[in-house]
XYZ file of C-alpha atoms in Angstrom:
780
model
C 29.694 20.892 -45.199
C 29.099 17.688 -43.244
C 25.537 16.829 -44.315
C 25.402 15.114 -47.700
C 28.898 13.647 -47.493
C 29.750 9.960 -47.217
C 31.928 10.157 -44.124
C 32.911 6.804 -42.576
C 30.771 5.082 -39.955
C 31.905 6.378 -36.561
C 32.631 2.812 -35.369
C 33.855 1.430 -38.683
C 37.538 1.376 -37.773
C 36.802 -0.128 -34.358
C 34.701 -2.889 -35.900
C 37.415 -3.796 -38.394
C 40.193 -3.727 -35.778
C 38.168 -5.564 -33.152
C 38.316 -2.626 -30.748
C 34.584 -1.867 -30.575
C 33.202 -2.783 -27.168
C 30.060 -4.923 -26.996
C 28.366 -6.193 -23.839
C 30.442 -9.335 -23.394
C 33.655 -7.396 -24.107
C 33.236 -5.615 -20.786
C 35.887 -6.840 -18.370
C 34.634 -8.939 -15.479
C 34.533 -7.185 -12.132
C 35.395 -8.700 -8.758
C 32.767 -11.159 -7.614
C 30.813 -11.031 -10.870
C 28.173 -13.760 -11.237
C 27.302 -15.610 -14.432
C 23.635 -16.248 -15.181
C 21.908 -19.001 -17.143
C 18.324 -19.961 -18.008
C 16.601 -23.310 -17.604
C 13.832 -23.676 -20.188
C 10.804 -25.894 -20.734
C 11.077 -29.126 -22.700
C 7.430 -29.114 -23.803
C 5.524 -26.589 -25.913
C 2.245 -26.640 -24.016
C 1.173 -27.968 -20.633
C 1.698 -27.638 -16.896
C 4.791 -27.064 -14.801
C 4.340 -29.424 -11.861
C 7.591 -28.975 -9.950
C 11.084 -27.498 -10.088
C 13.641 -29.581 -8.163
C 16.817 -27.510 -7.758
C 18.272 -29.452 -4.830
C 21.066 -31.098 -6.836
C 21.938 -27.855 -8.596
C 22.232 -25.994 -5.298
C 24.790 -28.537 -4.091
C 27.097 -27.753 -7.008
C 30.162 -25.897 -5.615
C 29.824 -23.071 -8.156
C 26.054 -22.596 -7.813
C 25.141 -19.377 -5.995
C 21.390 -19.689 -6.357
C 18.389 -20.838 -8.360
C 15.573 -18.325 -8.808
C 11.981 -18.878 -9.927
C 8.895 -16.826 -10.750
C 8.154 -16.253 -7.069
C 11.345 -14.181 -6.767
C 9.979 -11.451 -9.041
C 7.819 -8.705 -7.549
C 5.780 -8.362 -10.731
C 5.426 -11.662 -12.528
C 4.587 -10.525 -16.067
C 5.883 -8.123 -18.669
C 4.766 -6.835 -22.041
C 5.165 -3.792 -24.247
C 1.447 -3.315 -24.959
C -0.218 -5.906 -22.709
C 1.493 -7.348 -19.621
C 0.646 -10.987 -20.379
C 4.024 -12.731 -20.672
C 5.508 -14.295 -17.533
C 9.145 -13.516 -16.799
C 9.361 -17.165 -15.760
C 6.779 -19.940 -15.998
C 4.622 -20.085 -12.871
C 2.320 -22.965 -13.753
C 1.358 -22.970 -17.460
C 3.925 -23.605 -20.162
C 2.969 -21.963 -23.441
C 5.870 -22.523 -25.826
C 8.893 -24.743 -26.281
C 12.026 -23.419 -24.506
C 10.041 -20.953 -22.408
C 12.258 -19.759 -19.498
C 11.363 -21.557 -16.255
C 14.099 -20.621 -13.800
C 17.398 -18.770 -13.459
C 20.691 -20.201 -12.224
C 23.621 -18.188 -10.864
C 27.178 -19.492 -11.103
C 30.596 -18.366 -9.922
C 32.007 -19.230 -13.351
C 30.710 -19.278 -16.890
C 32.117 -22.757 -17.473
C 29.828 -24.240 -14.777
C 26.532 -22.808 -16.046
C 25.630 -25.737 -18.310
C 26.431 -28.321 -15.627
C 24.297 -26.484 -13.071
C 21.398 -26.104 -15.523
C 21.391 -29.858 -16.195
C 21.105 -30.559 -12.474
C 17.768 -28.693 -12.278
C 14.944 -31.219 -12.718
C 11.636 -30.075 -14.198
C 8.458 -32.087 -13.814
C 6.170 -31.160 -16.684
C 2.851 -32.461 -17.972
C 2.336 -32.024 -21.703
C -0.960 -30.982 -23.306
C -2.109 -30.601 -26.891
C -0.913 -27.311 -28.364
C -1.941 -24.978 -31.179
C 0.842 -24.497 -33.697
C -0.736 -23.255 -36.929
C -2.919 -20.357 -37.971
C -5.532 -22.849 -39.221
C -5.756 -24.569 -35.822
C -5.836 -21.253 -33.984
C -8.642 -20.083 -36.232
C -10.654 -23.266 -35.530
C -10.165 -22.768 -31.799
C -10.794 -19.001 -31.933
C -7.455 -18.476 -30.213
C -7.073 -14.754 -30.864
C -4.605 -12.170 -29.565
C -5.921 -9.145 -31.476
C -8.470 -8.213 -34.113
C -8.317 -5.023 -36.128
C -10.611 -2.470 -34.517
C -12.086 -1.645 -37.887
C -11.254 -2.724 -41.462
C -9.859 -0.259 -43.985
C -12.651 0.250 -46.516
C -12.669 2.383 -49.643
C -15.283 2.303 -52.375
C -17.673 -0.615 -52.909
C -15.732 -3.881 -53.008
C -18.711 -6.222 -53.088
C -20.119 -4.482 -56.154
C -16.729 -4.589 -57.881
C -16.316 -8.291 -57.182
C -19.812 -8.970 -58.482
C -19.530 -6.998 -61.722
C -15.883 -7.498 -62.751
C -14.967 -9.473 -65.887
C -12.368 -11.495 -63.972
C -11.932 -12.643 -60.408
C -9.286 -14.637 -58.535
C -9.297 -16.008 -55.023
C -6.325 -17.359 -53.179
C -4.216 -17.701 -50.057
C -0.796 -16.155 -49.716
C 1.459 -17.884 -47.177
C 4.710 -16.389 -45.920
C 6.924 -17.782 -43.170
C 8.717 -16.239 -40.237
C 12.335 -15.145 -40.046
C 15.087 -15.313 -37.450
C 16.742 -11.961 -36.686
C 20.193 -13.564 -36.646
C 21.926 -10.540 -35.153
C 25.636 -11.223 -34.599
C 25.511 -10.329 -30.884
C 22.997 -12.465 -29.024
C 20.767 -11.050 -26.289
C 23.084 -9.838 -23.533
C 23.098 -7.819 -20.314
C 25.496 -6.967 -17.492
C 24.043 -5.456 -14.311
C 25.925 -3.532 -11.620
C 24.252 -3.018 -8.216
C 24.937 0.471 -6.866
C 24.272 2.349 -3.628
C 20.758 2.821 -2.264
C 19.374 -0.173 -4.167
C 20.156 1.318 -7.563
C 21.001 -0.755 -10.631
C 23.078 0.160 -13.667
C 22.079 -1.939 -16.683
C 24.315 -2.416 -19.700
C 22.069 -4.002 -22.296
C 22.072 -4.885 -25.964
C 18.741 -3.103 -26.357
C 17.015 -1.027 -29.023
C 14.804 0.513 -26.349
C 16.729 1.625 -23.237
C 13.679 3.202 -21.577
C 11.607 0.041 -22.067
C 14.435 -2.061 -20.625
C 14.665 0.350 -17.692
C 10.920 0.085 -17.072
C 10.841 -3.706 -17.451
C 13.627 -4.197 -14.894
C 12.149 -1.696 -12.458
C 8.699 -3.304 -12.585
C 10.099 -6.824 -12.301
C 12.061 -5.987 -9.157
C 9.644 -3.524 -7.558
C 11.950 -0.544 -8.030
C 11.195 3.043 -8.984
C 12.433 4.231 -12.359
C 14.881 6.666 -10.779
C 16.675 3.691 -9.205
C 17.455 2.105 -12.581
C 19.699 3.401 -15.356
C 19.962 1.618 -18.703
C 23.089 2.197 -20.788
C 23.487 1.155 -24.428
C 26.822 1.766 -26.117
C 26.045 -0.271 -29.229
C 24.502 -3.528 -30.370
C 25.895 -6.167 -32.655
C 22.724 -6.000 -34.721
C 19.099 -5.734 -33.701
C 16.647 -5.729 -36.643
C 13.722 -5.332 -34.201
C 14.586 -8.379 -32.115
C 15.953 -6.209 -29.313
C 13.093 -3.701 -29.235
C 10.975 -5.480 -26.625
C 12.708 -8.777 -25.918
C 15.916 -7.306 -24.490
C 13.875 -6.234 -21.436
C 13.303 -9.628 -19.788
C 16.909 -10.692 -20.510
C 18.106 -7.699 -18.486
C 15.513 -8.487 -15.803
C 16.882 -12.025 -15.331
C 20.395 -10.734 -14.709
C 19.076 -7.839 -12.621
C 17.231 -10.211 -10.288
C 20.471 -12.090 -9.608
C 22.392 -8.831 -9.086
C 19.765 -7.596 -6.639
C 19.500 -10.856 -4.702
C 23.229 -11.534 -4.427
C 24.347 -7.891 -4.375
C 26.945 -8.734 -7.003
C 27.429 -7.761 -10.634
C 25.628 -10.260 -12.876
C 26.164 -11.170 -16.528
C 23.744 -13.012 -18.836
C 24.930 -13.765 -22.366
C 22.728 -16.100 -24.392
C 24.434 -18.466 -26.797
C 23.259 -18.274 -30.395
C 21.403 -21.580 -29.973
C 19.652 -20.364 -26.798
C 18.773 -17.044 -28.357
C 17.200 -18.641 -31.422
C 15.176 -21.097 -29.340
C 13.893 -18.630 -26.729
C 13.210 -15.413 -28.622
C 10.447 -14.565 -31.098
C 10.782 -14.178 -34.862
C 9.121 -12.315 -37.705
C 5.395 -13.134 -37.754
C 4.302 -15.788 -40.253
C 1.182 -14.714 -42.195
C -1.512 -16.562 -44.097
C -3.602 -14.091 -46.062
C -6.855 -14.860 -47.882
C -7.963 -12.639 -50.728
C -10.432 -12.046 -53.550
C -9.484 -9.716 -56.376
C -11.498 -8.372 -59.310
C -9.843 -6.958 -62.436
C -10.483 -6.063 -66.053
C -8.922 -7.275 -69.310
C -6.027 -4.818 -68.971
C -5.170 -5.987 -65.470
C -6.619 -2.945 -63.726
C -7.673 -3.942 -60.218
C -11.326 -3.078 -59.768
C -11.647 -4.343 -56.230
C -9.818 -6.427 -53.645
C -10.831 -7.918 -50.332
C -8.201 -9.382 -48.019
C -8.031 -10.946 -44.578
C -4.528 -10.713 -43.102
C -3.861 -13.469 -40.555
C -0.711 -13.564 -38.435
C 0.768 -16.014 -35.950
C 1.537 -13.973 -32.852
C 2.871 -16.893 -30.869
C 2.162 -17.453 -27.181
C 1.948 -13.841 -25.983
C 0.933 -10.428 -27.282
C 4.321 -8.648 -27.429
C 4.043 -6.091 -30.290
C 1.730 -8.214 -32.443
C -1.175 -5.734 -32.473
C 0.937 -2.893 -33.861
C 2.651 -5.233 -36.322
C -0.722 -6.368 -37.658
C -1.808 -2.733 -38.031
C 1.337 -1.977 -40.026
C 0.566 -4.943 -42.332
C -2.842 -3.383 -43.017
C -1.262 0.004 -43.743
C 1.114 -1.531 -46.287
C -1.107 -4.028 -48.061
C -1.709 -1.593 -50.943
C 2.015 -1.402 -51.646
C 2.574 1.025 -54.519
C -0.861 0.459 -56.099
C -3.994 2.557 -56.018
C -7.005 0.508 -54.937
C -10.270 2.254 -55.722
C -12.394 -0.434 -54.071
C -10.743 -2.218 -51.161
C -11.581 -3.976 -47.900
C -8.648 -4.848 -45.597
C -9.298 -6.770 -42.395
C -6.856 -8.492 -40.051
C -6.556 -10.826 -37.085
C -3.598 -12.065 -35.039
C -3.846 -15.564 -33.587
C -2.394 -16.987 -30.380
C -0.431 -20.221 -30.798
C 2.022 -22.253 -28.752
C 4.981 -20.956 -30.718
C 7.631 -18.572 -29.396
C 6.155 -15.111 -28.936
C 6.779 -13.367 -32.255
C 8.015 -9.814 -32.197
C 9.249 -6.796 -34.122
C 11.368 -7.396 -37.209
C 12.688 -4.929 -39.781
C 9.583 -3.804 -41.689
C 7.279 -4.539 -38.725
C 4.505 -6.326 -40.640
C 4.805 -4.081 -43.676
C 6.613 -6.730 -45.773
C 3.944 -9.361 -45.081
C 1.204 -6.989 -46.246
C 3.111 -5.500 -49.192
C 4.256 -8.882 -50.542
C 0.684 -10.159 -50.630
C -0.250 -7.414 -53.078
C 2.813 -8.114 -55.236
C 1.876 -11.811 -55.386
C -1.663 -10.886 -56.433
C -0.311 -8.678 -59.234
C 1.862 -11.564 -60.444
C -1.179 -13.864 -60.480
C -3.252 -11.359 -62.451
C -0.486 -11.052 -65.048
C -0.204 -14.840 -65.362
C -3.980 -15.214 -65.667
C -4.157 -12.587 -68.429
C -0.885 -13.754 -70.041
C 0.505 -10.232 -69.759
C 3.845 -8.847 -68.671
C 3.533 -8.231 -64.916
C 5.370 -4.891 -65.303
C 2.556 -3.678 -67.555
C -0.041 -4.736 -64.984
C 1.936 -2.986 -62.252
C 2.120 0.249 -64.215
C -1.627 0.024 -64.878
C -2.266 -0.010 -61.113
C 0.535 2.274 -59.919
C -0.290 5.324 -57.806
C -0.407 8.140 -60.331
C -0.278 11.869 -59.691
C -0.174 13.881 -56.467
C -2.482 13.562 -53.456
C -4.091 10.233 -54.323
C -5.769 8.514 -51.380
C -4.502 5.388 -49.655
C -7.021 2.819 -48.315
C -6.716 4.491 -44.906
C -7.520 7.934 -46.248
C -4.080 9.582 -46.250
C -2.902 11.578 -49.238
C 0.188 10.230 -50.989
C 2.094 13.496 -51.167
C 5.275 13.983 -53.192
C 4.527 10.852 -55.227
C 7.737 9.762 -56.929
C 6.536 6.289 -57.951
C 5.758 6.956 -61.650
C 9.161 8.604 -62.153
C 10.961 5.800 -60.289
C 9.149 3.195 -62.408
C 9.937 4.986 -65.672
C 13.619 5.459 -64.855
C 14.141 1.953 -63.546
C 12.459 0.226 -66.483
C 14.825 2.162 -68.742
C 18.094 1.851 -66.792
C 17.561 -1.843 -66.015
C 16.817 -2.589 -69.702
C 13.779 -4.494 -68.473
C 11.940 -4.792 -71.774
C 14.964 -6.045 -73.688
C 15.809 -8.589 -70.999
C 12.192 -9.758 -70.773
C 12.217 -10.600 -74.499
C 15.517 -12.463 -74.089
C 14.108 -14.440 -71.159
C 11.011 -15.428 -73.186
C 13.265 -16.803 -75.909
C 15.684 -18.512 -73.528
C 12.960 -20.340 -71.620
C 11.634 -21.895 -74.839
C 14.911 -23.775 -75.276
C 14.251 -26.018 -72.246
C 17.862 -26.176 -71.112
C 16.918 -27.247 -67.594
C 17.409 -23.708 -66.293
C 14.522 -21.255 -66.187
C 14.924 -17.515 -65.887
C 12.498 -15.006 -64.459
C 12.372 -11.236 -63.999
C 10.144 -9.002 -61.909
C 9.786 -5.435 -60.669
C 8.243 -4.641 -57.270
C 7.943 -1.469 -55.233
C 7.789 -0.031 -51.756
C 5.912 2.947 -50.344
C 6.909 2.721 -46.704
C 5.195 5.019 -44.232
C 7.616 6.717 -41.856
C 6.369 7.183 -38.301
C 5.397 5.033 -35.361
C 1.726 4.138 -35.718
C 1.452 4.733 -31.954
C 1.548 8.540 -32.054
C 3.107 9.019 -28.600
C 6.297 7.264 -29.722
C 7.013 9.951 -32.319
C 9.128 12.023 -29.942
C 12.767 12.308 -28.984
C 15.125 14.441 -26.972
C 18.762 15.478 -27.159
C 21.410 17.079 -24.993
C 24.158 19.042 -26.769
C 27.234 20.392 -24.970
C 29.585 22.813 -26.769
C 33.040 22.822 -25.166
C 35.625 25.594 -24.945
C 37.865 24.067 -27.603
C 35.024 24.061 -30.132
C 34.242 20.364 -29.854
C 30.806 18.960 -29.109
C 29.303 16.095 -27.156
C 25.761 15.079 -28.054
C 23.497 12.599 -26.280
C 20.217 11.280 -27.679
C 17.871 8.366 -27.129
C 18.943 6.696 -30.390
C 20.736 3.356 -30.157
C 23.470 2.296 -32.546
C 23.102 -1.228 -33.916
C 25.407 -0.849 -36.893
C 23.004 1.188 -39.022
C 24.955 4.444 -38.648
C 22.469 6.548 -36.672
C 25.294 7.994 -34.539
C 27.207 9.026 -37.645
C 24.170 10.788 -39.085
C 23.524 12.632 -35.805
C 27.214 13.539 -35.733
C 26.878 15.051 -39.217
C 23.665 16.913 -38.374
C 25.257 18.566 -35.332
C 28.520 19.334 -37.143
C 26.606 20.866 -40.047
C 24.597 23.008 -37.649
C 27.708 24.471 -36.032
C 29.685 24.664 -39.286
C 32.506 22.467 -37.988
C 34.146 19.216 -39.046
C 32.223 16.067 -38.147
C 35.276 14.786 -36.280
C 34.756 17.567 -33.750
C 31.457 15.988 -32.690
C 31.246 12.952 -30.432
C 27.941 11.102 -30.042
C 27.902 9.773 -26.501
C 26.750 6.429 -25.141
C 22.953 6.293 -24.859
C 21.809 6.391 -21.235
C 18.415 6.919 -19.631
C 19.908 9.296 -17.053
C 20.715 11.758 -19.849
C 17.816 11.087 -22.209
C 14.587 10.078 -20.520
C 11.445 8.391 -21.810
C 13.107 7.524 -25.099
C 11.309 5.886 -27.989
C 12.782 2.694 -29.433
C 15.221 2.963 -32.294
C 12.728 1.396 -34.663
C 10.184 2.227 -37.379
C 13.086 3.682 -39.412
C 12.679 6.827 -37.278
C 15.902 6.807 -35.264
C 17.732 9.417 -37.344
C 14.568 11.432 -37.995
C 13.449 11.915 -34.408
C 16.780 12.071 -32.610
C 18.518 13.992 -35.363
C 15.759 16.620 -35.315
C 15.991 16.888 -31.518
C 19.778 17.309 -31.724
C 19.450 20.022 -34.389
C 16.865 21.797 -32.263
C 19.316 21.809 -29.326
C 22.091 23.070 -31.603
C 19.875 25.921 -32.747
C 19.159 26.938 -29.150
C 22.882 27.336 -28.544
C 23.271 29.172 -31.847
C 20.570 31.688 -30.913
C 22.647 32.688 -27.878
C 25.884 32.763 -29.871
C 24.286 34.869 -32.617
C 23.032 37.324 -30.007
C 26.535 37.537 -28.596
C 28.129 37.907 -32.059
C 25.689 40.674 -32.931
C 26.758 42.638 -29.854
C 30.419 41.850 -30.473
C 30.268 43.102 -34.066
C 28.451 46.245 -32.844
C 31.240 46.894 -30.335
C 29.034 46.333 -27.319
C 31.150 43.605 -25.753
C 34.840 42.684 -25.694
C 36.348 39.343 -24.829
C 35.401 39.383 -21.158
C 35.650 42.956 -20.042
C 31.977 43.632 -19.810
C 29.365 41.095 -18.832
C 25.959 41.454 -20.428
C 22.576 39.771 -20.454
C 20.983 38.390 -23.596
C 17.534 39.842 -24.174
C 16.191 36.809 -25.982
C 14.802 33.391 -25.216
C 16.576 30.644 -27.120
C 13.402 28.524 -26.887
C 11.292 30.847 -29.004
C 13.610 33.087 -31.019
C 14.229 31.806 -34.565
C 17.700 31.735 -36.051
C 18.731 34.979 -37.715
C 19.473 34.093 -41.371
C 21.913 37.006 -41.497
C 24.352 34.908 -39.471
C 25.862 31.674 -40.765
C 28.122 29.104 -39.144
C 30.679 27.684 -41.566
C 34.269 26.472 -41.586
C 34.644 27.060 -37.859
C 33.542 30.703 -38.108
C 30.438 32.783 -37.444
C 29.782 35.259 -40.250
C 27.388 38.228 -40.407
C 26.388 38.279 -44.065
C 25.275 41.918 -44.242
C 28.573 43.319 -42.918
C 30.920 40.445 -43.872
C 32.226 40.550 -40.308
C 33.339 37.229 -38.884
C 34.677 35.662 -35.710
C 36.067 32.225 -35.079
C 33.662 29.906 -33.308
C 36.278 29.118 -30.656
C 36.742 32.800 -29.825
C 33.004 33.341 -29.639
C 32.656 30.318 -27.358
C 35.327 31.746 -25.055
C 33.538 35.102 -24.886
C 30.257 33.323 -24.179
C 31.740 31.268 -21.348
C 33.398 34.270 -19.689
C 30.119 36.145 -19.899
C 28.152 33.239 -18.411
C 26.216 32.475 -21.593
C 24.945 28.909 -21.857
C 26.890 26.607 -24.165
C 24.672 23.609 -23.621
C 21.068 22.896 -24.529
C 18.419 20.236 -24.138
C 15.675 19.955 -26.740
C 12.560 17.886 -27.187
C 11.178 17.087 -30.626
C 7.846 15.642 -31.681
C 6.778 14.829 -35.216
C 3.999 17.261 -36.058
C 0.711 16.665 -37.806
C 0.323 12.990 -36.925
C -2.872 11.465 -35.652
C -4.653 8.399 -36.993
C -7.964 7.290 -35.487
C -8.335 3.512 -35.792
C -12.006 3.619 -34.884
C -12.862 6.134 -37.603
C -10.083 5.070 -40.018
C -9.068 8.637 -40.660
C -6.193 10.966 -39.976
C -2.523 11.134 -40.863
C -0.766 7.872 -40.011
C 2.657 8.732 -41.465
C 4.871 11.796 -41.737
C 5.953 10.889 -45.272
C 6.672 7.870 -47.476
C 10.042 6.462 -48.507
C 9.605 5.074 -52.018
C 11.585 2.782 -54.248
C 11.532 -0.101 -56.720
C 13.700 -3.046 -57.672
C 14.042 -5.191 -60.792
C 15.380 -8.669 -60.036
C 16.377 -11.427 -62.431
C 16.817 -15.029 -61.275
C 17.653 -18.432 -62.646
C 15.940 -21.604 -61.412
C 17.499 -25.044 -61.840
C 14.658 -27.366 -62.880
C 16.419 -30.456 -61.520
C 17.388 -29.179 -58.048
C 15.170 -26.149 -57.465
C 18.238 -24.010 -56.788
C 17.646 -20.276 -57.221
C 20.398 -17.868 -58.230
C 19.958 -14.099 -58.246
C 21.596 -12.923 -61.452
C 21.012 -9.198 -61.362
C 19.251 -6.585 -59.247
C 18.649 -2.944 -60.200
C 17.352 -0.831 -57.364
C 16.209 2.810 -57.349
C 15.251 4.611 -54.119
C 13.904 8.044 -53.223
C 15.739 9.078 -50.039
C 15.136 12.805 -50.342
C 18.408 14.651 -49.666
C 20.645 12.027 -48.123
C 22.571 12.938 -44.975
C 25.184 10.259 -45.683
C 24.862 8.585 -49.104
C 27.475 5.934 -48.269
C 25.688 4.753 -45.142
C 22.347 4.896 -46.966
C 23.757 2.758 -49.764
C 24.873 0.187 -47.205
C 21.442 0.185 -45.585
C 19.740 -0.294 -48.957
C 22.029 -3.181 -49.900
C 21.747 -4.857 -46.498
C 18.002 -4.389 -46.259
C 17.424 -5.805 -49.715
C 19.602 -8.873 -49.093
C 17.917 -9.520 -45.740
C 14.516 -9.317 -47.440
C 15.746 -11.556 -50.230
C 16.916 -14.105 -47.662
C 13.521 -14.050 -45.938
C 11.723 -15.023 -49.161
C 14.222 -17.557 -50.529
C 16.467 -19.392 -48.045
C 15.530 -18.587 -44.451
C 13.221 -21.349 -43.303
C 12.295 -22.205 -39.713
C 12.162 -25.980 -39.188
C 10.463 -27.647 -36.185
C 10.149 -31.283 -35.160
C 6.855 -32.919 -34.150
C 7.258 -31.741 -30.530
C 7.804 -28.162 -31.747
C 11.517 -28.085 -31.019
C 13.194 -25.565 -33.290
C 15.654 -27.592 -35.363
C 17.140 -24.638 -37.257
C 18.626 -22.990 -34.158
C 22.212 -22.388 -35.228
C 24.304 -21.016 -38.097
C 24.731 -24.591 -39.353
C 21.002 -25.222 -39.796
C 19.546 -21.773 -40.514
C 20.384 -20.450 -43.977
C 20.918 -16.699 -44.136
C 22.223 -15.351 -47.458
C 25.985 -15.663 -47.875
C 28.204 -13.964 -50.406
C 27.341 -16.560 -53.068
C 23.631 -15.808 -52.642
C 23.914 -12.061 -53.228
C 23.127 -10.698 -56.709
C 25.857 -11.350 -59.273
C 25.240 -7.815 -60.508
C 23.877 -5.332 -57.959
C 23.076 -1.788 -59.111
C 21.888 0.693 -56.468
C 20.909 4.246 -57.364
C 19.075 7.115 -55.682
C 16.637 9.380 -57.462
C 16.980 13.135 -56.927
C 14.124 14.514 -54.824
C 14.522 18.016 -53.437
C 10.844 18.416 -52.528
C 10.885 16.575 -49.218
C 10.686 19.334 -46.604
C 9.056 17.484 -43.706
C 12.187 15.961 -42.185
C 15.587 17.028 -40.927
C 17.631 18.530 -43.777
C 15.150 17.103 -46.294
C 16.324 13.522 -45.709
C 14.221 10.358 -45.733
C 14.429 7.242 -43.585
C 16.153 4.221 -45.090
C 16.297 1.404 -42.503
C 13.246 -0.663 -43.381
C 11.919 0.349 -46.848
C 14.518 -1.522 -48.971
C 13.801 -4.820 -47.190
C 10.375 -4.888 -48.844
C 12.041 -4.841 -52.253
C 13.558 -8.264 -51.560
C 10.179 -9.671 -52.576
C 11.118 -8.920 -56.198
C 13.376 -11.987 -56.074
C 10.430 -14.140 -54.980
C 8.112 -12.740 -57.671
C 10.888 -13.306 -60.221
C 10.983 -16.974 -59.150
C 7.210 -17.079 -59.528
C 7.564 -15.587 -63.001
C 10.173 -18.217 -63.941
C 7.923 -21.057 -62.791
C 5.034 -19.665 -64.832
C 6.820 -20.839 -68.006
C 6.113 -24.416 -66.893
C 2.452 -23.752 -66.173
C -0.177 -24.139 -68.864
C -3.475 -23.185 -67.282
C -2.798 -23.540 -63.566
C -1.717 -20.692 -61.322
C 1.697 -20.903 -59.687
C 1.097 -21.770 -56.027
C 4.383 -20.626 -54.560
C 4.724 -20.171 -50.814
C 7.448 -18.157 -49.131
C 10.265 -18.788 -48.513
C 10.881 -20.251 -51.963
C 13.572 -22.659 -50.829
C 15.011 -25.213 -53.231
C 12.625 -27.839 -51.873
C 9.565 -25.611 -52.282
C 10.549 -24.609 -55.820
C 11.202 -28.210 -56.846
C 7.866 -29.406 -55.443
C 5.993 -26.673 -57.306
C 7.837 -27.412 -60.541
C 6.883 -31.077 -60.182
C 3.239 -30.174 -59.594
C 3.129 -27.827 -62.581
C 4.719 -30.360 -64.921
C 2.283 -33.073 -63.870
C -0.792 -30.857 -64.182
C -2.843 -31.227 -67.370
């Protein structure tokens, strides 16, 4: 059967051969216009004047467009506060100011340089500390998460630590930059081809910007060359820029950002600076913890409120906190407007707790793994700080297995001995965990729809609102549909995502793409199967021949459950009680000739969800994807260079739909998380120009940075029954485990600390590590 097999990614061959079509691979059409953006050269201040006179005299310039050309001037996913183009106030460096249209791509840069901007700079706010002093706030948590009596615990505990955990942002670094091609159609319609994780949001953003109705705009997404959250909201205005040109000039318009432009203009992962107090006993048991999560939202709201909420939900990590107080605030700065990124705030919350655990272990001079086990969620139905039961808790079993299979205890002893030799290379080892809640925290987004068409030759076309960005969601949906009909996966084609086929789609985000859209597709499959089973039942009873006698089904495919007496397998429909069977193709032919529907639309919503932020109660997540990683590193004491020697990773993914794709997601997610906490640093000059805006200056992990030994395993869990075919989401959870590399670095540095705590910020670049080593060695 298709589900559970590691079939190849549906676009794998095309990617390798260079045949996969991305936005800029689309052939130019006659009269197509190329679009460019002119951006601000200050981070904060006033836009006095735009002088486009010279640009308009360029022979290839077809127009220069400003904020006044948009019908609606602002956009935003939650709050419409971000201008499409600067009207008067400039709020971050490289903020788009105007649009240029060119006959050729080669002329865009020349035309852009002919546009003269008169700007007046003002003092900006660039740090969380400055924003806090100025009370520059985007969003405050409606209510803190409170459990137990934290103040009493802090007062009575034998030990207490206070500190600040600082973690930087991260560039998405998708291979395909933001891109859109727009085709004007009849009656004022527009067809958008966008590299977008959220086709419906892109459709709405363009329609609002240009004063169109939604039925006049169609957004099409074949695939993206990576997304990681960066194309959830911020693809919308990119499409709007090109759409404005297409509408004004009545010509197809193409906007493809260069990598440098993309990195300068678009938002990143939110930097956080979290302040905490923690109380604990002699064994390292946490008796109480109070934390204030503080994020840098940048210039505009974007998705910052929801990201901050997710950080609160994931602060506890894999640890039970009997007495806890979690509060949060997102500050407005004059940085690029930060946005969704794989993990969506969860990593910034989760990593804070892991850092605290490491500090407790160092303070008590205990093995951090022992402290982690002491605080681990134990048993079924234990309460999270937001009042949800942790059902199907696999964490103790994952911990036990991983400690054994990774030989943690033996290696820890070896590391203790090795670090006494003072060879100039320190080693460190650490285990961290993830308990990632699967669902959108905005309940209305937990819905999807699918259209399934069964053709006369037994092949299937399926359309959903999911978008393929390399993560394999189309392949999983292909397998789900094939499994449902009992046919080979190659007989199923997942079609290009389009808002004319699947309306009001949710973004492919929150690790829910396969869950929501796969469940909707299976629901549509089952509707068709109800009709086919009804027909097979009559056929086996002799009540209908191939097409000699038309009949009416006496059942409603919407409400009638599948009859378990009939199974679809190996291209046949079998009645188990009589052992009678008929080929699926023959049954399809009979259905068609008797005017029985062979297509179905289905809508799916995740049941049982509903979290009240005001009351801090309800079910925030459908289930939790759980896992742990043990990472070992070496640290060069003379250069600060970090090498990842070995990683052992164990995940609970329920019953995997495609183990091969899941393995790739786990490996990729971990390495991306590892890069965030070790090498990926955002550098700015004194004017707030982003210096690290290209592959030459921004350091993502390369093949030499990946673990020398990388062991990935899945734990068997057959008890997950709340998702399609018992599977669990995999996109974001493994990224959080990348923090184990950072905590392993912190553990290594602790061997050079006598009484002082290790004050390690993230990312732990070579410079940061070397500075901390120097401080520790100089401390008394």
